[in-house]
């Protein structure tokens, strides 16, 4: 009798173990001309600490059996709430001295997705994107309507001035002083960096989720929408292939449908994720002149962090290793 | 001497001929529950005549050696200027009784793209999308900024009331009277049809262009953005594979990155365009419950018109055949 129970228990735990996927989370905090000489030791330490905190927050959700969408939001919220990144608090200023934020999230098990573009009052845009995914028949909401929807879903709302920081204000003033043409491509970068944050995670059920959140470009005019809220460009997740979050010169990421294209290469060409990401970021985009990078996970939980710029704020944590964070080419 | 010149001329014209690609244009005017019993003979004749006019306008550009982007615009302009379609004049009403229009266009030779979302004053939104492609470092502009840009580019601007039609007004009133919830998915359709127009063309140089223009959904709230202005969802063109313009339940077309996915299957799986379109529209989308269709061309000028709805306003014209137009399943 005891023996039977013991064998049943073994069989059961074997089945459960077979169903448990390797947990993994990978994040980025923007790519660009990030060089050691331009970053103070103090600032560098702050960034590494915040990336680690974001990874730990996301991984904790996975470890507790939570869904990958929740892990992605937990990690991104840490970066949105930090003035160190161009998303949420610390977002850049638009032409009229306000902040307009974009975000998107996608779930790979059922290809459900949500996105918001140009929100001004939602504290955590990635949470608004998730509410769109969960509670709206739509995928993409924009402007006042998106804020209104976020409020209806009882998300935390703030005055636009909540996103203010002295650092970004001075950056904006400097650009205004230079009277730079607002359509200049240089303005897509702020302090030589494309400021966007993102996370991709895989949970115990093997569901991949990917999310991206950004404050966009300094001084943006003409209601420009970048790749971050575009499903297929800045964000994509499909459990059959991979999950991707991008950061970079958004126009190229839209035209090359970067996030979807990497997943399509994995699915149709049977490329490994690393090869697929390399071909798109270091071949296609480099040939076209599109700067930036991506983070991603395949459905085995393997991590990729690929960029064609000098650096990318990034890191990952899997069940095999503790959180590892990087800023420059190799460290 | 004369013989040499003659041979050289022959060789030269041979080379020129080898470079001349088969000209082709294909258009749609929306897909949905389009049944013969619901369409008067007069209305049906009007629609067929307008589709033919659009094809002829686009094909004429190609025949005169014009670029495929110009052909796409010429065809779409005919439909935008006609109250028969939900794009430009005849666009549906939004929540507050106004019109908000979306459009996008892409060129397959260099993957340049342009899109506008939520314009209110630009007479022909597809032309605004093309100005973004041609004269802006951006890909996607939205709202007032997009109208402002169109005006700067000297496009024809109109009062929002220009887009008014009695037919759409009554439709909007009927919905308001029924007090239907504005987030209801049913409202994505207007008179059982997803109203969007699109065109794909290939020119003498073998350059494919694809474009899509729409008035969106009746009563739209929350600043919803559909697939039409999303590069990769409603529109994609890549000379290595194909050009696609979509019409249907936009949310599914975004989540499945329909236009890019069809091109990716052609490029990576080496599927024929017909098979690729069939797999996405009649398998992936049908499984998910996403209604709609696409038109497209591969880089040999072969035409595809695939839909999973009862009908789709559509037609094509190639150098081999005169304009052919269709409304229902087979005719």
XYZ file of C-alpha atoms in Angstrom:
662
model
C 0.000 0.000 0.000
C 2.690 2.478 1.032
C 4.739 1.334 -1.908
C 1.857 2.055 -4.320
C 1.362 5.545 -2.893
C 5.083 6.173 -3.127
C 5.188 5.082 -6.764
C 2.112 7.187 -7.577
C 3.748 10.176 -5.886
C 6.896 9.659 -7.924
C 4.882 9.403 -11.153
C 2.874 12.462 -10.257
C 5.891 14.590 -9.396
C 7.544 13.377 -12.588
C 4.540 14.584 -14.575
C 4.508 17.880 -12.746
C 8.219 18.350 -13.284
C 7.858 17.626 -16.965
C 5.275 20.383 -17.127
C 7.409 22.903 -15.272
C 9.302 25.098 -17.639
C 12.625 26.735 -16.911
C 11.911 30.185 -15.502
C 13.645 33.076 -17.206
C 13.434 36.850 -17.397
C 15.476 39.295 -19.458
C 15.247 43.103 -19.439
C 16.637 46.175 -21.160
C 16.772 49.843 -20.240
C 17.688 51.301 -23.631
C 20.535 51.016 -26.161
C 22.862 53.624 -27.636
C 26.290 55.209 -27.522
C 26.768 54.166 -23.923
C 30.477 54.478 -23.131
C 32.271 54.030 -19.822
C 33.947 57.429 -20.172
C 30.558 59.176 -20.213
C 29.109 57.459 -17.159
C 30.230 58.315 -13.626
C 31.003 55.430 -11.301
C 28.107 56.479 -9.080
C 25.607 56.620 -11.959
C 26.804 53.280 -13.286
C 26.350 51.667 -9.887
C 22.839 53.151 -9.615
C 21.877 51.781 -13.022
C 23.237 48.305 -12.257
C 21.429 48.275 -8.917
C 18.125 49.327 -10.511
C 18.400 46.731 -13.291
C 19.071 44.061 -10.634
C 16.057 45.254 -8.641
C 13.878 45.033 -11.769
C 15.106 41.498 -12.527
C 14.543 40.382 -8.937
C 11.024 41.861 -8.902
C 10.103 40.074 -12.136
C 11.753 36.798 -11.218
C 10.019 36.720 -7.829
C 6.669 36.678 -9.638
C 7.784 33.702 -11.750
C 9.186 31.865 -8.736
C 5.876 32.232 -6.936
C 4.124 30.596 -9.874
C 2.884 33.888 -11.311
C 2.217 34.559 -14.971
C 4.867 35.928 -17.292
C 2.718 39.011 -18.063
C 2.780 39.843 -14.328
C 6.548 39.283 -14.198
C 7.068 41.575 -17.185
C 4.971 44.297 -15.546
C 6.748 43.927 -12.180
C 10.154 44.345 -13.830
C 9.068 47.223 -16.052
C 7.307 49.020 -13.161
C 10.625 49.210 -11.281
C 12.203 50.950 -14.293
C 9.139 53.118 -15.010
C 9.206 54.348 -11.413
C 12.909 55.173 -11.594
C 14.134 58.490 -13.074
C 17.149 56.633 -14.501
C 15.247 55.503 -17.600
C 13.196 57.241 -20.274
C 9.888 55.651 -19.303
C 7.332 56.616 -16.671
C 8.999 58.950 -14.128
C 11.958 60.475 -15.967
C 10.348 60.423 -19.416
C 11.590 63.049 -21.867
C 9.689 66.277 -22.611
C 7.660 66.819 -25.765
C 7.525 70.023 -27.807
C 5.264 71.789 -25.317
C 7.052 70.667 -22.180
C 4.776 67.749 -21.368
C 5.277 63.988 -21.323
C 3.591 61.469 -23.648
C 4.187 57.812 -22.939
C 3.808 54.645 -25.002
C 3.755 50.981 -23.985
C 2.753 47.553 -25.244
C 2.553 44.009 -23.929
C 1.869 40.661 -25.578
C 1.216 37.110 -24.341
C 2.583 34.254 -26.407
C 0.076 31.555 -25.429
C -2.906 33.150 -27.183
C -1.293 36.100 -29.017
C -3.353 38.539 -26.960
C -1.873 42.011 -26.942
C -2.471 45.500 -25.605
C -0.882 48.867 -26.295
C -1.268 52.534 -25.409
C 0.192 55.499 -27.301
C 0.536 59.042 -26.009
C -0.838 58.626 -22.486
C -0.237 61.626 -20.216
C -1.735 60.714 -16.871
C -1.234 56.992 -16.355
C 1.564 56.407 -13.841
C 2.599 53.038 -15.274
C 1.847 52.826 -19.012
C 2.737 49.116 -19.187
C -0.124 48.398 -16.760
C -2.481 50.363 -19.036
C -1.303 48.238 -21.963
C -2.068 45.106 -19.940
C -5.562 46.383 -19.086
C -6.141 46.841 -22.815
C -4.983 43.254 -23.351
C -7.197 41.920 -20.556
C -10.308 44.107 -20.476
C -10.756 45.666 -23.918
C -11.751 44.146 -27.254
C -9.137 46.480 -28.751
C -5.387 46.142 -29.036
C -4.271 49.760 -29.310
C -5.696 52.854 -27.612
C -4.267 56.344 -27.945
C -4.217 59.792 -26.361
C -6.945 60.954 -23.988
C -8.998 57.859 -24.737
C -6.212 55.618 -23.477
C -5.880 57.603 -20.227
C -9.661 57.513 -19.804
C -9.666 53.742 -20.222
C -6.777 53.345 -17.735
C -8.702 55.413 -15.192
C -11.846 53.310 -15.724
C -9.736 50.239 -14.973
C -8.749 51.902 -11.691
C -5.082 52.269 -12.481
C -3.094 54.872 -10.564
C -3.396 58.251 -12.307
C -1.023 61.178 -11.826
C -0.645 64.764 -12.990
C 1.590 65.041 -16.023
C 4.111 66.898 -13.851
C 4.695 63.669 -11.877
C 6.919 62.553 -14.787
C 9.091 65.705 -14.493
C 12.764 65.437 -13.622
C 15.392 68.199 -13.560
C 17.710 66.141 -15.718
C 15.221 65.732 -18.579
C 14.062 69.343 -18.234
C 17.583 70.632 -18.757
C 17.997 68.279 -21.727
C 14.813 69.674 -23.265
C 15.857 73.289 -22.606
C 19.229 72.656 -24.227
C 17.515 71.370 -27.364
C 15.106 74.318 -27.408
C 18.029 76.714 -27.013
C 19.733 75.145 -29.988
C 16.485 75.612 -31.929
C 16.996 72.236 -33.494
C 14.509 71.223 -36.123
C 12.009 69.027 -34.408
C 12.030 66.491 -37.198
C 15.778 65.959 -36.953
C 16.587 62.304 -36.547
C 19.218 63.164 -33.948
C 16.445 64.073 -31.585
C 15.330 60.506 -31.544
C 18.212 59.903 -29.218
C 18.481 61.585 -25.878
C 21.948 61.697 -24.377
C 23.115 59.386 -27.161
C 20.724 56.722 -26.019
C 17.357 55.453 -27.172
C 15.477 55.523 -23.927
C 13.054 52.672 -23.629
C 12.648 49.855 -21.153
C 11.438 46.336 -21.765
C 11.157 42.839 -20.353
C 10.515 39.339 -21.650
C 9.703 36.429 -19.344
C 8.687 32.777 -19.502
C 6.650 31.290 -16.669
C 6.142 27.852 -15.164
C 3.536 27.041 -17.842
C 5.915 27.926 -20.658
C 3.973 31.061 -21.558
C 6.163 33.834 -22.919
C 5.270 37.508 -22.374
C 7.025 40.561 -23.758
C 6.531 44.218 -22.862
C 8.019 47.607 -23.747
C 7.521 51.083 -22.228
C 8.925 54.438 -23.307
C 8.732 58.187 -22.876
C 9.521 58.578 -26.555
C 11.803 61.207 -28.019
C 12.747 64.612 -26.674
C 10.865 67.468 -28.298
C 8.679 65.140 -30.328
C 6.384 66.915 -32.738
C 3.672 65.932 -35.186
C 2.306 63.203 -32.908
C 5.083 60.828 -33.908
C 4.447 57.241 -32.833
C 7.517 55.043 -32.466
C 7.937 51.278 -32.367
C 7.317 50.720 -28.640
C 3.484 50.606 -28.831
C 3.474 48.757 -32.154
C 2.822 45.034 -31.850
C 5.238 43.365 -34.281
C 7.759 46.228 -34.219
C 8.760 46.943 -30.599
C 7.071 43.972 -28.949
C 6.045 40.446 -29.989
C 5.480 37.142 -28.212
C 4.476 33.767 -29.617
C 5.001 30.564 -27.616
C 5.703 28.715 -30.867
C 8.858 30.776 -31.355
C 9.956 33.554 -28.995
C 9.270 36.823 -27.198
C 11.039 40.064 -28.103
C 11.234 43.636 -26.741
C 13.142 46.238 -28.740
C 14.875 49.560 -28.156
C 16.362 51.795 -30.794
C 15.649 54.048 -33.731
C 11.951 53.220 -33.819
C 11.322 54.020 -37.485
C 13.644 51.202 -38.589
C 12.096 48.812 -36.112
C 8.644 49.517 -37.581
C 9.746 49.220 -41.228
C 11.576 45.950 -40.551
C 8.817 44.665 -38.221
C 11.769 43.668 -36.058
C 10.078 41.841 -33.169
C 7.791 39.826 -35.447
C 10.516 39.191 -38.009
C 12.831 37.598 -35.432
C 10.000 35.312 -34.278
C 9.128 34.494 -37.926
C 12.722 33.465 -38.649
C 12.687 31.174 -35.600
C 9.337 29.667 -36.611
C 9.701 29.383 -40.402
C 13.472 29.181 -41.018
C 14.014 27.088 -37.889
C 16.814 29.440 -36.910
C 17.966 29.474 -33.319
C 16.874 32.684 -31.554
C 20.450 33.894 -31.359
C 20.988 33.527 -35.107
C 17.621 35.101 -35.942
C 18.301 38.103 -33.697
C 21.797 38.483 -35.112
C 20.592 38.435 -38.708
C 17.978 41.117 -38.063
C 19.935 43.427 -35.717
C 23.486 43.009 -37.011
C 22.785 42.396 -40.694
C 19.416 43.796 -41.876
C 19.361 46.825 -39.549
C 23.069 47.600 -39.844
C 22.781 47.547 -43.645
C 19.840 49.975 -43.420
C 21.500 52.204 -40.810
C 19.093 51.427 -37.979
C 20.638 51.607 -34.501
C 19.331 49.646 -31.566
C 18.901 46.279 -29.974
C 16.543 43.665 -28.621
C 16.182 41.289 -25.725
C 14.355 38.012 -26.064
C 13.639 34.500 -24.916
C 12.824 31.371 -26.882
C 10.300 28.824 -25.623
C 13.044 26.856 -23.828
C 13.861 29.939 -21.756
C 17.121 30.669 -23.588
C 18.090 34.328 -23.345
C 19.269 36.621 -26.121
C 20.468 40.254 -25.802
C 21.567 41.585 -29.190
C 22.469 45.188 -30.111
C 24.405 47.031 -32.803
C 25.165 50.066 -30.614
C 28.081 50.651 -28.223
C 26.027 49.554 -25.258
C 22.636 48.515 -23.946
C 21.410 48.546 -20.345
C 20.400 44.915 -19.899
C 20.312 41.847 -17.702
C 18.752 38.460 -17.161
C 17.943 35.947 -14.474
C 17.142 32.276 -14.954
C 16.608 29.375 -12.594
C 20.244 28.453 -13.214
C 21.876 31.762 -12.403
C 21.463 34.800 -10.191
C 20.705 38.171 -11.774
C 23.392 39.346 -14.175
C 23.434 42.906 -15.482
C 25.448 44.562 -18.243
C 25.878 48.046 -19.695
C 28.742 47.992 -22.216
C 29.685 45.635 -25.038
C 30.766 42.786 -22.782
C 30.206 43.833 -19.186
C 27.536 49.039 -90.295
C 23.724 49.091 -90.445
C 23.756 45.449 -89.433
C 25.881 46.198 -86.369
C 23.558 48.984 -85.288
C 20.580 46.738 -85.817
C 22.120 43.948 -83.736
C 23.059 46.416 -81.004
C 19.511 47.765 -81.033
C 18.149 44.250 -80.737
C 20.501 43.445 -77.855
C 19.628 46.705 -76.136
C 15.882 46.268 -76.450
C 16.320 42.684 -75.252
C 18.061 43.978 -72.151
C 15.399 46.609 -71.627
C 12.648 44.081 -72.071
C 14.289 41.730 -69.589
C 14.204 44.563 -67.081
C 10.540 45.332 -67.643
C 8.376 43.656 -65.094
C 4.822 42.556 -65.608
C 2.542 45.393 -64.510
C -0.148 44.513 -62.007
C -2.536 46.224 -59.618
C -5.015 44.729 -57.169
C -7.462 46.605 -54.920
C -10.036 46.011 -52.199
C -12.880 48.093 -50.822
C -13.546 46.151 -47.626
C -14.613 42.628 -46.627
C -17.586 41.353 -44.625
C -21.010 39.794 -44.729
C -21.601 41.067 -48.227
C -24.557 39.143 -49.658
C -26.380 39.619 -52.943
C -29.745 39.798 -51.170
C -28.613 42.868 -49.210
C -27.284 44.849 -52.161
C -29.608 46.526 -54.666
C -28.795 46.061 -58.326
C -28.162 49.784 -58.637
C -25.776 49.898 -55.671
C -23.945 46.813 -56.916
C -23.458 48.400 -60.334
C -22.164 51.597 -58.714
C -19.648 49.674 -56.641
C -18.421 47.648 -59.622
C -18.068 50.808 -61.696
C -16.109 52.608 -58.957
C -13.777 49.634 -58.411
C -13.127 49.537 -62.175
C -12.437 53.264 -62.190
C -9.954 52.849 -59.324
C -8.164 49.992 -61.122
C -8.001 51.957 -64.368
C -6.624 55.035 -62.576
C -3.898 53.001 -60.883
C -3.034 50.929 -63.940
C -2.727 54.038 -66.095
C 0.068 55.262 -63.825
C 1.909 51.953 -64.228
C 1.387 51.920 -67.984
C 2.907 55.392 -68.264
C 6.018 54.146 -66.477
C 4.999 55.632 -63.118
C 5.996 54.259 -59.737
C 3.899 51.718 -57.882
C 3.467 54.104 -54.928
C 1.835 56.602 -57.330
C -0.384 53.871 -58.772
C -1.481 52.796 -55.303
C -2.363 56.388 -54.422
C -4.235 56.960 -57.688
C -6.386 53.869 -57.121
C -7.004 54.613 -53.451
C -7.826 58.291 -54.151
C -10.732 57.194 -56.382
C -12.155 55.144 -53.503
C -11.362 57.793 -50.842
C -13.232 60.384 -52.907
C -16.268 58.120 -53.310
C -18.947 57.899 -50.596
C -19.338 54.191 -51.397
C -16.432 53.182 -49.152
C -15.497 53.805 -45.521
C -12.423 55.912 -46.285
C -12.073 59.619 -47.039
C -15.496 60.984 -48.088
C -18.037 58.583 -46.612
C -15.975 57.667 -43.547
C -17.929 56.554 -40.495
C -18.650 58.856 -37.535
C -16.769 58.656 -34.241
C -18.298 58.979 -30.780
C -18.655 62.759 -31.031
C -19.969 62.867 -34.586
C -16.654 63.585 -36.278
C -14.444 61.589 -38.636
C -10.943 60.280 -37.851
C -9.048 58.658 -40.690
C -6.057 56.317 -40.840
C -3.802 55.308 -43.725
C -0.442 53.740 -44.475
C 1.754 53.050 -47.485
C 4.957 51.067 -47.978
C 7.466 50.643 -50.799
C 9.077 47.233 -51.240
C 12.349 48.307 -52.860
C 13.754 50.038 -49.767
C 11.153 49.192 -47.115
C 10.323 52.882 -46.711
C 6.938 53.431 -45.109
C 4.600 56.170 -43.959
C 1.406 56.194 -41.904
C -1.077 58.602 -40.362
C -3.566 57.827 -37.591
C -6.554 59.924 -36.610
C -6.322 62.715 -39.192
C -9.407 64.951 -39.354
C -8.669 67.507 -42.040
C -6.604 65.808 -44.725
C -8.791 65.105 -47.758
C -6.799 62.060 -48.896
C -5.131 60.319 -45.949
C -3.148 57.954 -48.214
C -1.391 60.992 -49.694
C -0.497 62.162 -46.185
C 0.955 58.712 -45.479
C 3.043 59.009 -48.638
C 4.324 62.461 -47.601
C 5.428 60.890 -44.312
C 7.236 58.188 -46.302
C 8.881 60.723 -48.590
C 9.479 63.862 -46.540
C 9.653 62.884 -42.890
C 12.270 60.932 -40.926
C 9.311 59.328 -39.157
C 7.058 56.459 -40.150
C 3.915 57.154 -38.152
C 2.308 60.487 -37.283
C -0.950 60.879 -35.393
C -3.754 63.293 -34.615
C -3.354 67.052 -35.018
C 0.358 66.655 -35.667
C -0.351 64.470 -38.697
C -2.810 67.009 -40.131
C -0.297 69.788 -39.465
C 2.384 67.867 -41.332
C 0.030 67.168 -44.259
C -0.762 70.880 -44.477
C 2.938 71.784 -44.438
C 3.393 69.401 -47.362
C 0.687 71.383 -49.196
C -1.835 68.578 -49.377
C -5.476 69.480 -49.867
C -7.088 70.192 -46.499
C -10.846 70.149 -45.821
C -13.220 70.815 -42.959
C -14.092 67.657 -41.095
C -17.672 68.010 -42.360
C -16.402 67.329 -45.906
C -16.363 63.630 -44.938
C -20.071 63.726 -43.921
C -22.623 61.608 -45.752
C -26.291 61.090 -44.922
C -25.882 57.333 -45.096
C -23.115 57.191 -42.456
C -24.901 59.779 -40.310
C -28.025 57.643 -40.137
C -25.904 54.595 -39.333
C -24.270 56.496 -36.472
C -27.620 57.766 -35.169
C -29.041 54.257 -35.225
C -26.159 53.024 -33.095
C -26.525 55.936 -30.677
C -30.257 55.243 -30.402
C -29.558 51.655 -29.517
C -27.131 52.951 -26.871
C -24.770 50.186 -27.775
C -21.679 49.891 -25.642
C -18.927 51.596 -27.556
C -16.440 48.858 -26.816
C -18.653 46.181 -28.342
C -16.824 44.273 -31.015
C -19.899 44.368 -33.214
C -19.321 48.038 -33.740
C -16.113 47.279 -35.533
C -18.287 46.404 -38.449
C -20.529 48.883 -40.139
C -23.368 47.436 -42.156
C -21.807 43.997 -41.715
C -18.664 45.117 -43.483
C -15.214 46.186 -42.412
C -14.867 49.386 -44.358
C -11.361 49.927 -45.570
C -9.843 50.378 -49.000
C -6.455 49.284 -50.224
C -4.267 48.736 -53.252
C -1.090 46.854 -54.124
C 0.830 47.459 -57.355
C 4.056 46.431 -59.061
C 5.679 48.801 -61.533
C 7.961 48.466 -64.545
C 11.012 48.326 -62.246
C 9.565 45.471 -60.218
C 8.987 47.688 -57.185
C 5.972 46.637 -55.136
C 3.932 49.199 -53.187
C 1.028 48.556 -50.820
C -1.388 51.047 -49.257
C -4.463 51.046 -47.028
C -6.912 53.807 -46.045
C -9.855 53.717 -43.660
C -12.401 55.743 -41.763
C -12.208 53.234 -38.928
C -15.150 52.023 -36.895
C -18.477 53.679 -36.211
C -18.703 55.293 -32.799
C -15.071 54.556 -31.985
C -14.087 55.546 -28.495
C -10.915 55.564 -26.425
C -8.738 56.601 -29.373
C -8.737 53.071 -30.757
C -6.146 52.524 -33.488
C -6.819 49.652 -35.890
C -4.554 47.742 -38.246
C -4.775 50.072 -41.266
C -2.048 52.524 -40.156
C 0.124 49.785 -38.666
C 3.016 48.734 -40.890
C 3.199 44.933 -40.633
C -0.489 44.541 -39.708
C -2.647 46.276 -42.360
C 0.084 47.044 -44.892
C 3.458 45.574 -45.859
C 5.622 45.508 -48.972
C 8.992 43.869 -49.567
C 10.272 43.247 -53.107
C 11.945 40.042 -51.863
C 8.524 38.550 -51.160
C 5.235 40.419 -51.673
C 2.981 43.374 -50.968
C -0.187 43.098 -48.875
C -3.124 45.343 -47.912
C -5.637 44.045 -45.380
C -9.243 44.684 -44.400
C -11.065 43.139 -41.480
C -11.326 42.940 -37.723
C -8.213 45.035 -37.109
C -7.323 43.704 -33.676
C -6.704 40.222 -35.085
C -4.682 41.647 -37.960
C -2.417 43.453 -35.465
C -1.985 40.468 -33.151
C -1.170 38.145 -36.050
C 0.944 40.815 -37.847
C -0.965 39.594 -40.883
C 0.637 41.605 -43.698
C 4.191 40.956 -42.497
C 3.463 37.323 -41.638
C 2.277 36.534 -45.168
C 5.455 38.095 -46.602
C 7.591 36.223 -44.043
C 6.049 32.889 -45.069
C 6.803 33.655 -48.718
C 10.387 34.666 -47.903
C 11.362 32.105 -45.262
C 9.120 29.095 -45.924
C 9.323 29.607 -49.689
C 5.551 29.307 -49.849
C 3.764 30.626 -52.888
C 1.840 33.808 -52.099
C -1.461 32.023 -52.533
C -0.552 29.328 -50.016
C 0.892 31.838 -47.542
C -2.232 34.015 -47.709
C -4.480 30.990 -47.361
C -2.658 29.700 -44.295
C -2.880 33.058 -42.520
C -6.422 34.110 -43.530
C -8.201 30.760 -43.748
C -6.307 28.829 -41.077
C -4.652 31.064 -38.426
C -7.315 33.790 -38.448
C -10.281 31.441 -38.798
C -9.008 29.414 -35.828
C -8.725 32.631 -33.793
C -12.096 34.003 -34.956
C -10.712 36.952 -36.909
C -12.818 38.000 -39.903
C -11.396 39.713 -42.944
C -9.236 39.417 -45.983
C -6.239 40.648 -47.908
C -5.166 41.502 -51.404
C -1.593 41.096 -52.556
C 0.995 40.669 -55.262
C 4.216 38.697 -55.343
C 7.321 40.013 -57.101
C 6.315 38.303 -60.341
C 3.098 40.313 -60.379
C 0.878 37.372 -59.460
C -2.344 38.479 -57.791
C -3.972 37.088 -54.659
C -7.339 38.073 -53.125
C -8.063 35.958 -50.032
C -10.878 36.428 -47.507
C -12.719 34.369 -44.906
C -15.904 36.465 -45.034
C -18.939 36.115 -47.320
C -17.590 38.741 -49.685
C -14.954 41.358 -50.357
C -15.112 44.306 -52.758
C -12.082 43.626 -54.935
C -10.518 43.593 -58.368
C -7.298 43.458 -60.332
C -5.773 44.445 -63.619
C -2.585 43.072 -65.156
C -0.884 43.494 -68.511
C -2.555 40.241 -69.539
C -6.150 41.099 -68.694
C -8.541 44.018 -68.535
C -9.889 45.119 -65.165
C -11.867 42.426 -63.384
C -13.975 43.209 -60.333
C -15.722 40.987 -57.797
C -17.991 41.399 -54.777
C -19.215 37.983 -53.648
C -17.495 34.642 -53.102
C -16.882 33.958 -56.771
C -18.193 36.881 -58.804
